Coordinates of C-alpha atoms (C1' of nucleotides) in Angstrom, one line a residue:
Chain A
M60 CA -102.2 -44.1 1.2
A61 CA -99.5 -41.7 2.0
R62 CA -97.4 -43.2 4.8
T63 CA -96.2 -40.1 6.6
G64 CA -92.5 -39.8 7.1
R65 CA -90.4 -37.5 9.2
P66 CA -92.3 -34.3 9.9
R67 CA -91.0 -31.0 8.6
E68 CA -89.2 -29.1 11.3
F69 CA -89.8 -25.6 10.1
D70 CA -93.1 -23.8 9.4
K71 CA -93.5 -23.7 5.7
E72 CA -95.9 -20.8 5.6
Q73 CA -93.9 -18.7 7.9
T74 CA -90.7 -19.4 6.0
L75 CA -92.4 -18.4 2.7
E76 CA -93.4 -15.1 4.4
R77 CA -89.9 -14.4 5.5
A78 CA -88.5 -15.3 2.1
L79 CA -91.1 -12.9 0.6
K80 CA -89.7 -10.1 2.7
L81 CA -86.2 -10.8 1.5
F82 CA -87.2 -11.1 -2.1
W83 CA -89.2 -7.9 -1.7
S84 CA -86.4 -5.8 -0.5
R85 CA -83.6 -7.2 -2.6
G86 CA -85.2 -8.4 -5.8
Y87 CA -85.0 -11.8 -7.4
G88 CA -81.6 -11.7 -8.9
A89 CA -79.9 -10.0 -6.0
T90 CA -81.2 -12.6 -3.5
S91 CA -79.1 -15.8 -3.5
I92 CA -80.0 -19.1 -2.1
Q93 CA -77.3 -18.6 0.4
D94 CA -78.9 -15.4 1.5
L95 CA -82.1 -17.3 2.0
V96 CA -80.5 -20.1 3.9
D97 CA -78.8 -17.6 6.2
A98 CA -82.0 -15.5 6.8
L99 CA -84.5 -18.3 7.1
A100 CA -82.4 -20.7 9.2
V101 CA -83.4 -23.5 6.9
E102 CA -80.8 -25.6 5.1
R103 CA -80.6 -25.6 1.3
G104 CA -81.8 -29.1 0.8
S105 CA -84.9 -28.5 2.9
L106 CA -85.7 -25.4 0.9
Y107 CA -85.4 -27.2 -2.3
G108 CA -87.5 -30.1 -0.9
A109 CA -90.2 -27.8 0.2
F110 CA -90.3 -25.1 -2.5
G111 CA -88.6 -26.5 -5.6
D112 CA -86.0 -24.3 -7.2
K113 CA -85.4 -20.6 -6.7
R114 CA -87.7 -19.4 -9.4
R115 CA -90.6 -21.4 -8.1
F116 CA -89.9 -20.2 -4.6
Y117 CA -89.9 -16.6 -5.7
L118 CA -93.1 -17.0 -7.8
E119 CA -94.8 -18.6 -4.9
A120 CA -93.8 -15.6 -2.7
V121 CA -95.2 -13.2 -5.3
R122 CA -98.5 -15.2 -5.3
L123 CA -98.7 -15.0 -1.6
Y124 CA -98.0 -11.3 -1.7
W125 CA -100.8 -10.7 -4.1
E126 CA -103.2 -13.0 -2.2
V127 CA -102.7 -10.9 1.0
Y128 CA -103.0 -7.7 -0.9
E129 CA -106.1 -8.7 -2.7
R130 CA -107.8 -9.7 0.6
H131 CA -106.9 -6.3 2.0
L132 CA -108.2 -4.5 -1.0
L133 CA -111.6 -6.3 -1.0
T134 CA -112.3 -5.6 2.6
A135 CA -111.1 -2.0 2.5
L136 CA -113.2 -1.0 -0.5
D137 CA -116.3 -2.6 0.7
T138 CA -117.6 0.6 2.2
S139 CA -119.3 3.9 1.6
P140 CA -118.2 6.6 1.1
L141 CA -115.5 5.1 -1.1
L142 CA -113.0 7.9 -1.6
P143 CA -111.5 7.9 1.9
A144 CA -111.0 4.2 1.7
L145 CA -109.5 4.6 -1.7
R146 CA -107.1 7.2 -0.3
E147 CA -106.1 4.8 2.3
I148 CA -105.3 2.1 -0.2
L149 CA -103.4 4.4 -2.6
T150 CA -101.3 6.0 0.0
H151 CA -100.4 2.7 1.6
P152 CA -97.0 2.4 -0.1
V153 CA -95.7 5.4 1.7
R154 CA -97.3 4.7 5.1
L155 CA -94.6 2.3 6.3
D156 CA -96.2 2.0 9.7
E157 CA -98.3 -1.0 9.1
L158 CA -98.0 -4.3 7.3
I159 CA -95.2 -6.4 6.2
S160 CA -92.3 -4.0 5.6
D161 CA -89.5 -4.6 8.1
A162 CA -86.8 -2.5 6.8
G163 CA -88.6 0.7 7.6
V164 CA -88.3 1.9 4.0
P165 CA -90.8 1.6 1.2
Q166 CA -89.9 -1.3 -1.0
G167 CA -92.5 -0.7 -3.7
C168 CA -95.0 -3.4 -4.7
L169 CA -93.6 -6.9 -5.2
V170 CA -95.8 -7.4 -8.2
G171 CA -94.4 -4.2 -9.7
N172 CA -90.9 -5.1 -8.9
T173 CA -91.4 -8.5 -10.6
T174 CA -92.8 -6.7 -13.6
A175 CA -89.6 -4.7 -13.9
E176 CA -87.2 -7.6 -13.3
L177 CA -88.7 -10.7 -14.8
V178 CA -91.4 -9.6 -17.2
P179 CA -91.6 -10.2 -20.1
Q180 CA -88.8 -12.8 -20.2
D181 CA -90.6 -15.2 -17.8
S182 CA -94.0 -16.2 -19.0
E183 CA -95.1 -17.6 -15.6
A184 CA -94.2 -14.4 -13.9
T185 CA -96.0 -12.5 -16.7
E186 CA -99.1 -14.5 -15.9
I187 CA -99.0 -13.8 -12.2
V188 CA -98.4 -10.1 -12.8
T189 CA -101.1 -9.8 -15.4
H190 CA -103.6 -11.6 -13.2
S191 CA -102.8 -9.3 -10.3
Y192 CA -103.3 -6.2 -12.4
R193 CA -106.5 -7.5 -13.7
R194 CA -107.9 -8.3 -10.3
F195 CA -106.9 -4.9 -9.0
T196 CA -108.8 -3.1 -11.8
D197 CA -111.8 -5.4 -11.5
I198 CA -112.1 -4.9 -7.8
V199 CA -111.7 -1.1 -8.0
T200 CA -114.0 -0.9 -11.0
D201 CA -116.8 -2.5 -9.0
A202 CA -116.2 -0.2 -6.1
L203 CA -116.2 2.9 -8.4
R204 CA -119.4 1.7 -10.1
R205 CA -121.1 1.6 -6.8
A206 CA -119.7 5.0 -5.9
Q207 CA -120.9 6.5 -9.2
A208 CA -124.4 5.2 -8.6
A209 CA -124.3 6.7 -5.1
G210 CA -123.4 10.0 -6.6
E211 CA -120.0 10.2 -4.8
V212 CA -117.8 9.7 -7.9
T213 CA -118.2 11.5 -11.2
G214 CA -119.7 9.6 -14.1
R215 CA -117.7 11.7 -16.6
A216 CA -115.4 8.7 -17.2
H217 CA -116.1 5.0 -17.3
P218 CA -115.2 3.3 -14.0
E219 CA -112.9 0.9 -15.9
A220 CA -110.8 3.9 -17.1
Q221 CA -110.8 5.4 -13.6
A222 CA -109.7 2.1 -12.1
R223 CA -106.9 1.7 -14.5
M224 CA -105.8 5.2 -13.8
L225 CA -105.6 4.3 -10.1
L226 CA -103.7 1.2 -10.9
Y227 CA -101.1 3.3 -12.7
L228 CA -101.1 5.8 -9.9
V229 CA -100.5 3.3 -7.1
Q230 CA -97.8 1.4 -9.1
G231 CA -96.0 4.6 -9.9
L232 CA -96.2 5.7 -6.3
S233 CA -94.9 2.4 -5.0
L234 CA -92.0 2.4 -7.4
V235 CA -91.0 6.0 -7.0
S236 CA -91.2 5.7 -3.2
R237 CA -88.5 3.0 -3.3
A238 CA -86.1 5.8 -4.1
G239 CA -87.0 7.7 -1.0
S240 CA -90.4 9.3 -0.2
D241 CA -91.5 12.8 0.5
T242 CA -94.6 11.7 2.2
A243 CA -96.4 15.1 2.1
A244 CA -95.7 15.5 -1.6
A245 CA -97.0 12.0 -2.3
L246 CA -100.2 12.6 -0.4
A247 CA -100.8 15.8 -2.2
A248 CA -100.3 14.0 -5.5
I249 CA -102.8 11.3 -4.6
D250 CA -105.3 13.8 -3.4
T251 CA -105.0 15.7 -6.6
A252 CA -105.9 12.6 -8.5
L253 CA -108.8 11.8 -6.2
D254 CA -110.2 15.3 -6.5
G255 CA -110.5 14.6 -10.2
L256 CA -112.9 11.7 -9.4
R257 CA -115.2 13.6 -7.1
A258 CA -118.7 14.2 -8.4
Chain B
M163 CA -49.3 15.9 -23.0
A164 CA -51.3 12.9 -23.9
R165 CA -49.5 10.9 -26.5
T166 CA -52.3 9.3 -28.5
G167 CA -52.2 5.6 -28.9
R168 CA -54.1 3.1 -31.0
P169 CA -57.5 4.6 -31.8
R170 CA -60.6 2.8 -30.6
E171 CA -62.1 0.7 -33.4
F172 CA -65.8 0.9 -32.2
D173 CA -68.0 3.8 -31.8
K174 CA -68.3 4.3 -28.0
E175 CA -71.5 6.3 -28.1
Q176 CA -73.2 3.9 -30.4
T177 CA -72.1 1.0 -28.4
L178 CA -73.5 2.5 -25.2
E179 CA -76.8 3.1 -27.0
R180 CA -76.9 -0.6 -28.0
A181 CA -76.0 -1.7 -24.5
L182 CA -78.8 0.5 -23.2
K183 CA -81.3 -1.3 -25.3
L184 CA -80.1 -4.7 -24.0
F185 CA -80.1 -3.5 -20.4
W186 CA -83.5 -2.0 -21.0
S187 CA -85.2 -5.1 -22.3
R188 CA -83.5 -7.6 -19.9
G189 CA -82.7 -5.7 -16.8
Y190 CA -79.3 -5.4 -15.1
G191 CA -79.0 -8.8 -13.4
A192 CA -80.3 -10.8 -16.4
T193 CA -77.8 -9.2 -18.8
S194 CA -74.4 -10.8 -18.6
I195 CA -71.2 -9.5 -20.0
Q196 CA -71.2 -12.3 -22.4
D197 CA -74.6 -11.2 -23.7
L198 CA -73.1 -7.7 -24.2
V199 CA -70.1 -9.0 -26.0
D200 CA -72.2 -11.0 -28.3
A201 CA -74.7 -8.3 -29.0
L202 CA -72.3 -5.4 -29.3
A203 CA -69.6 -7.2 -31.3
V204 CA -67.0 -5.7 -28.9
E205 CA -64.6 -7.9 -27.0
R206 CA -64.8 -8.1 -23.2
G207 CA -61.5 -6.3 -22.6
S208 CA -62.4 -3.4 -24.8
L209 CA -65.7 -3.0 -23.0
Y210 CA -63.9 -2.9 -19.7
G211 CA -61.4 -0.5 -21.1
A212 CA -64.0 1.9 -22.4
F213 CA -66.7 1.6 -19.7
G214 CA -65.2 0.2 -16.5
D215 CA -67.1 -2.7 -14.9
K216 CA -70.6 -3.8 -15.5
R217 CA -72.2 -1.6 -12.9
R218 CA -70.6 1.6 -14.3
F219 CA -71.6 0.5 -17.8
Y220 CA -75.2 0.1 -16.7
L221 CA -75.4 3.3 -14.8
E222 CA -73.9 5.2 -17.7
A223 CA -76.6 3.7 -19.9
V224 CA -79.3 4.9 -17.5
R225 CA -77.8 8.3 -17.5
L226 CA -77.9 8.4 -21.2
Y227 CA -81.4 7.2 -21.2
W228 CA -82.5 10.0 -19.0
E229 CA -80.6 12.6 -20.9
V230 CA -82.4 11.7 -24.1
Y231 CA -85.7 11.6 -22.3
E232 CA -85.2 14.9 -20.6
R233 CA -84.4 16.6 -23.9
H234 CA -87.5 15.2 -25.4
L235 CA -89.6 16.3 -22.4
L236 CA -88.3 19.9 -22.5
T237 CA -89.0 20.4 -26.2
A238 CA -92.3 18.7 -26.1
L239 CA -93.8 20.7 -23.2
D240 CA -92.6 24.0 -24.5
T241 CA -95.9 24.7 -26.1
S242 CA -99.4 25.9 -25.6
P243 CA -102.0 24.5 -25.2
L244 CA -100.2 22.1 -22.8
L245 CA -102.6 19.3 -22.4
P246 CA -102.3 17.7 -25.9
A247 CA -98.5 17.7 -25.5
L248 CA -98.8 16.3 -22.0
R249 CA -101.0 13.5 -23.4
E250 CA -98.3 12.8 -26.0
I251 CA -95.7 12.5 -23.3
L252 CA -97.8 10.4 -21.0
T253 CA -99.0 7.9 -23.6
H254 CA -95.5 7.5 -25.0
P255 CA -94.8 4.2 -23.2
V256 CA -97.5 2.4 -25.1
R257 CA -97.0 4.0 -28.4
L258 CA -94.2 1.6 -29.5
D259 CA -93.9 3.2 -32.9
E260 CA -91.3 5.7 -32.3
L261 CA -88.1 6.0 -30.3
I262 CA -85.7 3.5 -29.1
S263 CA -87.6 0.3 -28.5
D264 CA -86.5 -2.4 -30.9
A265 CA -88.3 -5.4 -29.6
G266 CA -91.7 -4.0 -30.5
V267 CA -92.9 -4.4 -27.0
P268 CA -93.1 -1.8 -24.3
Q269 CA -90.2 -2.2 -21.9
G270 CA -91.2 0.3 -19.4
C271 CA -88.9 3.1 -18.3
L272 CA -85.3 2.3 -17.7
V273 CA -85.2 4.6 -14.8
G274 CA -88.2 2.9 -13.3
N275 CA -86.8 -0.5 -13.9
T276 CA -83.6 0.6 -12.2
T277 CA -85.6 1.7 -9.3
A278 CA -87.1 -1.7 -8.9
E279 CA -84.0 -3.7 -9.4
L280 CA -81.1 -1.7 -7.9
V281 CA -82.6 0.9 -5.5
P282 CA -82.2 1.2 -2.6
Q283 CA -79.2 -1.2 -2.4
D284 CA -77.1 0.9 -4.8
S285 CA -76.6 4.4 -3.7
E286 CA -75.3 5.7 -7.0
A287 CA -78.3 4.2 -8.8
T288 CA -80.5 5.8 -6.2
E289 CA -78.9 9.1 -6.9
I290 CA -79.5 8.9 -10.7
V291 CA -83.0 7.8 -10.2
T292 CA -83.8 10.5 -7.7
H293 CA -82.3 13.1 -9.9
S294 CA -84.4 11.9 -12.9
Y295 CA -87.7 12.0 -10.9
R296 CA -86.8 15.4 -9.6
R297 CA -86.1 16.8 -13.1
F298 CA -89.3 15.3 -14.4
T299 CA -91.4 17.0 -11.7
D300 CA -89.6 20.3 -12.0
I301 CA -90.0 20.4 -15.8
V302 CA -93.7 19.4 -15.6
T303 CA -94.3 21.8 -12.7
D304 CA -93.1 24.7 -14.8
A305 CA -95.2 23.8 -17.7
L306 CA -98.3 23.4 -15.5
R307 CA -97.7 26.7 -13.9
R308 CA -97.7 28.4 -17.3
A309 CA -100.9 26.5 -18.2
Q310 CA -102.6 27.5 -15.0
A311 CA -101.7 31.1 -15.7
A312 CA -103.2 30.7 -19.2
G313 CA -106.4 29.3 -17.7
E314 CA -106.0 26.0 -19.4
V315 CA -105.3 24.0 -16.3
T316 CA -107.2 24.2 -13.0
G317 CA -105.7 26.0 -10.1
R318 CA -107.5 23.8 -7.6
A319 CA -104.2 22.0 -6.9
H320 CA -100.6 23.1 -6.7
P321 CA -98.7 22.5 -9.9
E322 CA -96.1 20.5 -7.9
A323 CA -98.8 18.1 -6.7
Q324 CA -100.2 17.8 -10.2
A325 CA -96.7 17.2 -11.6
R326 CA -96.0 14.5 -9.1
M327 CA -99.3 12.8 -9.9
L328 CA -98.3 12.7 -13.5
L329 CA -94.9 11.2 -12.6
Y330 CA -96.7 8.4 -10.7
L331 CA -99.0 8.0 -13.6
V332 CA -96.4 7.7 -16.3
Q333 CA -94.2 5.4 -14.2
G334 CA -97.2 3.2 -13.4
L335 CA -98.2 3.1 -17.1
S336 CA -94.6 2.3 -18.2
L337 CA -94.3 -0.5 -15.7
V338 CA -97.7 -2.1 -16.2
S339 CA -97.3 -2.0 -20.0
R340 CA -94.3 -4.2 -19.7
A341 CA -96.7 -7.0 -18.9
G342 CA -98.7 -6.4 -22.1
S343 CA -100.6 -3.4 -23.1
D344 CA -104.2 -2.8 -23.9
T345 CA -103.6 0.4 -25.7
A346 CA -107.2 1.7 -25.7
A347 CA -107.6 1.1 -22.0
A348 CA -104.3 2.8 -21.3
L349 CA -105.3 5.9 -23.3
A350 CA -108.7 6.1 -21.6
A351 CA -107.0 5.9 -18.2
I352 CA -104.6 8.7 -19.1
D353 CA -107.4 10.8 -20.5
T354 CA -109.3 10.4 -17.3
A355 CA -106.4 11.8 -15.3
L356 CA -105.9 14.7 -17.8
D357 CA -109.6 15.6 -17.6
G358 CA -109.1 16.1 -13.9
L359 CA -106.6 18.8 -14.7
R360 CA -108.7 20.7 -17.1
A361 CA -109.8 24.2 -15.9
Chain C
dC265 C1' -89.4 -54.1 16.9
dG266 C1' -88.7 -53.4 12.0
dA267 C1' -90.3 -51.7 7.5
dC268 C1' -91.2 -47.6 5.3
dT269 C1' -91.4 -42.7 4.3
dT270 C1' -90.0 -38.1 4.6
dC271 C1' -87.1 -34.5 6.2
dT272 C1' -82.3 -32.7 7.5
dT273 C1' -77.7 -31.7 6.9
dG274 C1' -73.8 -30.1 4.5
dA275 C1' -70.4 -31.5 1.4
dC276 C1' -70.1 -31.6 -3.4
dT277 C1' -70.6 -30.6 -8.5
dA278 C1' -70.7 -28.2 -12.6
dG279 C1' -71.2 -24.1 -14.8
dG280 C1' -71.6 -19.3 -15.4
dC281 C1' -70.3 -15.0 -13.7
dG282 C1' -67.5 -10.6 -13.6
dT283 C1' -63.0 -9.4 -14.1
dT284 C1' -57.9 -9.5 -15.3
dC285 C1' -54.0 -9.7 -18.0
dA286 C1' -50.2 -10.6 -21.3
dA287 C1' -49.1 -10.4 -26.0
dG288 C1' -49.7 -8.3 -30.1
dA289 C1' -51.7 -4.7 -33.3
dA290 C1' -52.3 0.1 -34.6
dG291 C1' -51.8 4.4 -34.2
dT292 C1' -48.6 9.2 -32.9
dC293 C1' -44.5 11.7 -32.4
dG294 C1' -39.4 12.9 -32.4
Chain D
dC112 C1' -37.1 4.1 -38.0
dG113 C1' -37.8 3.4 -33.0
dA114 C1' -40.0 4.9 -28.7
dC115 C1' -44.3 5.4 -26.7
dT116 C1' -49.2 5.0 -25.9
dT117 C1' -53.6 3.0 -26.3
dC118 C1' -56.7 -0.5 -28.0
dT119 C1' -57.7 -5.5 -29.2
dT120 C1' -58.1 -10.2 -28.4
dG121 C1' -59.2 -14.2 -26.0
dA122 C1' -57.4 -17.2 -22.7
dA123 C1' -57.3 -17.7 -17.9
dC124 C1' -58.7 -16.9 -13.0
dG125 C1' -61.2 -17.3 -8.9
dC126 C1' -65.5 -16.9 -7.0
dC127 C1' -70.1 -17.6 -6.3
dT128 C1' -74.1 -19.5 -8.1
dA129 C1' -78.1 -22.8 -8.4
dG130 C1' -78.8 -27.2 -7.7
dT131 C1' -77.8 -32.4 -6.2
dC132 C1' -77.2 -36.2 -3.3
dA133 C1' -75.9 -39.7 0.1
dA134 C1' -76.1 -40.6 4.9
dG135 C1' -78.5 -40.3 8.9
dA136 C1' -82.5 -38.7 11.8
dA137 C1' -87.3 -38.7 13.0
dG138 C1' -91.4 -39.8 12.5
dT139 C1' -95.8 -43.6 11.3
dC140 C1' -97.8 -47.9 10.9
dG141 C1' -98.3 -53.1 11.0

DNA sequence: CGACTTCTTGACTAGGCGTTCAAGAAGTCG
DNA sequence: CGACTTCTTGAACGCCTAGTCAAGAAGTCG
């Protein structure tokens, strides 16, 4: 029976969220433990006690990121007609208004950033990233299948192929937007792709 | 008048190319000067003498990367019909056979990787990356304009929007492929997008 | 209260990092 | 040859890094 000791003074979940934002904007390598200590107002020892080493801390943040995103994806795509919802999802990276981004600039997708920086060197990172991509395509494939059946989306291509195209599209948009976004141009590009899906 | 001193013993261009490959596969942060010294067989001091510090060295490699890519792009798209050539360009990241990749695995696009790791922290990196994206869309836009005029590509969307969509697509494919590529699925996704461009 | 457990704090360690530099080698030029 | 310039080599420097740890604080439970 676990005798409980001194209770943790900081909110672990909230600290992870804040660390996520820092990792998201600066990347893994460029974020030092000292940066985290300063930004989170939690001492080094406590961080190590709660999250293990830096790598585990980061990977945990990526997992949380994906978890939140996946939930958003599932609820957003559970609708008909599908294409407006899809447009919402795809253009999300350049619509800074909502969600987690503090800085006011697009920071790309944390999964994508991880892919660039840690994959394929780090096998655990590769696992997380691969899982996320897989989940994305599965969820979008299901939605497209329904939309094809409803006659909203063209059946000229398999929904798997369409979903994967959308994965590439959203990852590309997320990445490129990090370098500064011309929102109008981005929307036009997304709409061009979506037009190709229309029945 | 520049009195010439002791001549450089290593080939600067070739050394830069080899450094490019290392940076490409490991990323900026994960590649140490010592790694470079070991892999290039050039002593630290000589590297600093020839290329300046690590950051300049890296940025120079990114510039070279883009220069080579742009040349390839220009010659490949100067043709009609356009779509087969476009397909060649877009699927390049997963066709490991040719070009620079040694490791035998897709390593993404160095410009994209730089976007994830250094942008927007580093303004010079941001400049290079922005320039590359701009050149890509300009070149592809021109090609699409011609193909629209020839009746090969649909005029339902502006060529600028189509080009930008293709930029997102190729960047997304490059990135995602780093995590392991299902070549057939990737090709199907690309073809789905290209079908949407057909007149 | 006193035994026990866990968390906090911040100084500390060891190592790796990017970068510098002095001494010598290898050229050119007068 | 001797003056001059540039490149090479590798040791050395200082800094910053991730990670540890011992001492004390803050709880729970018998």
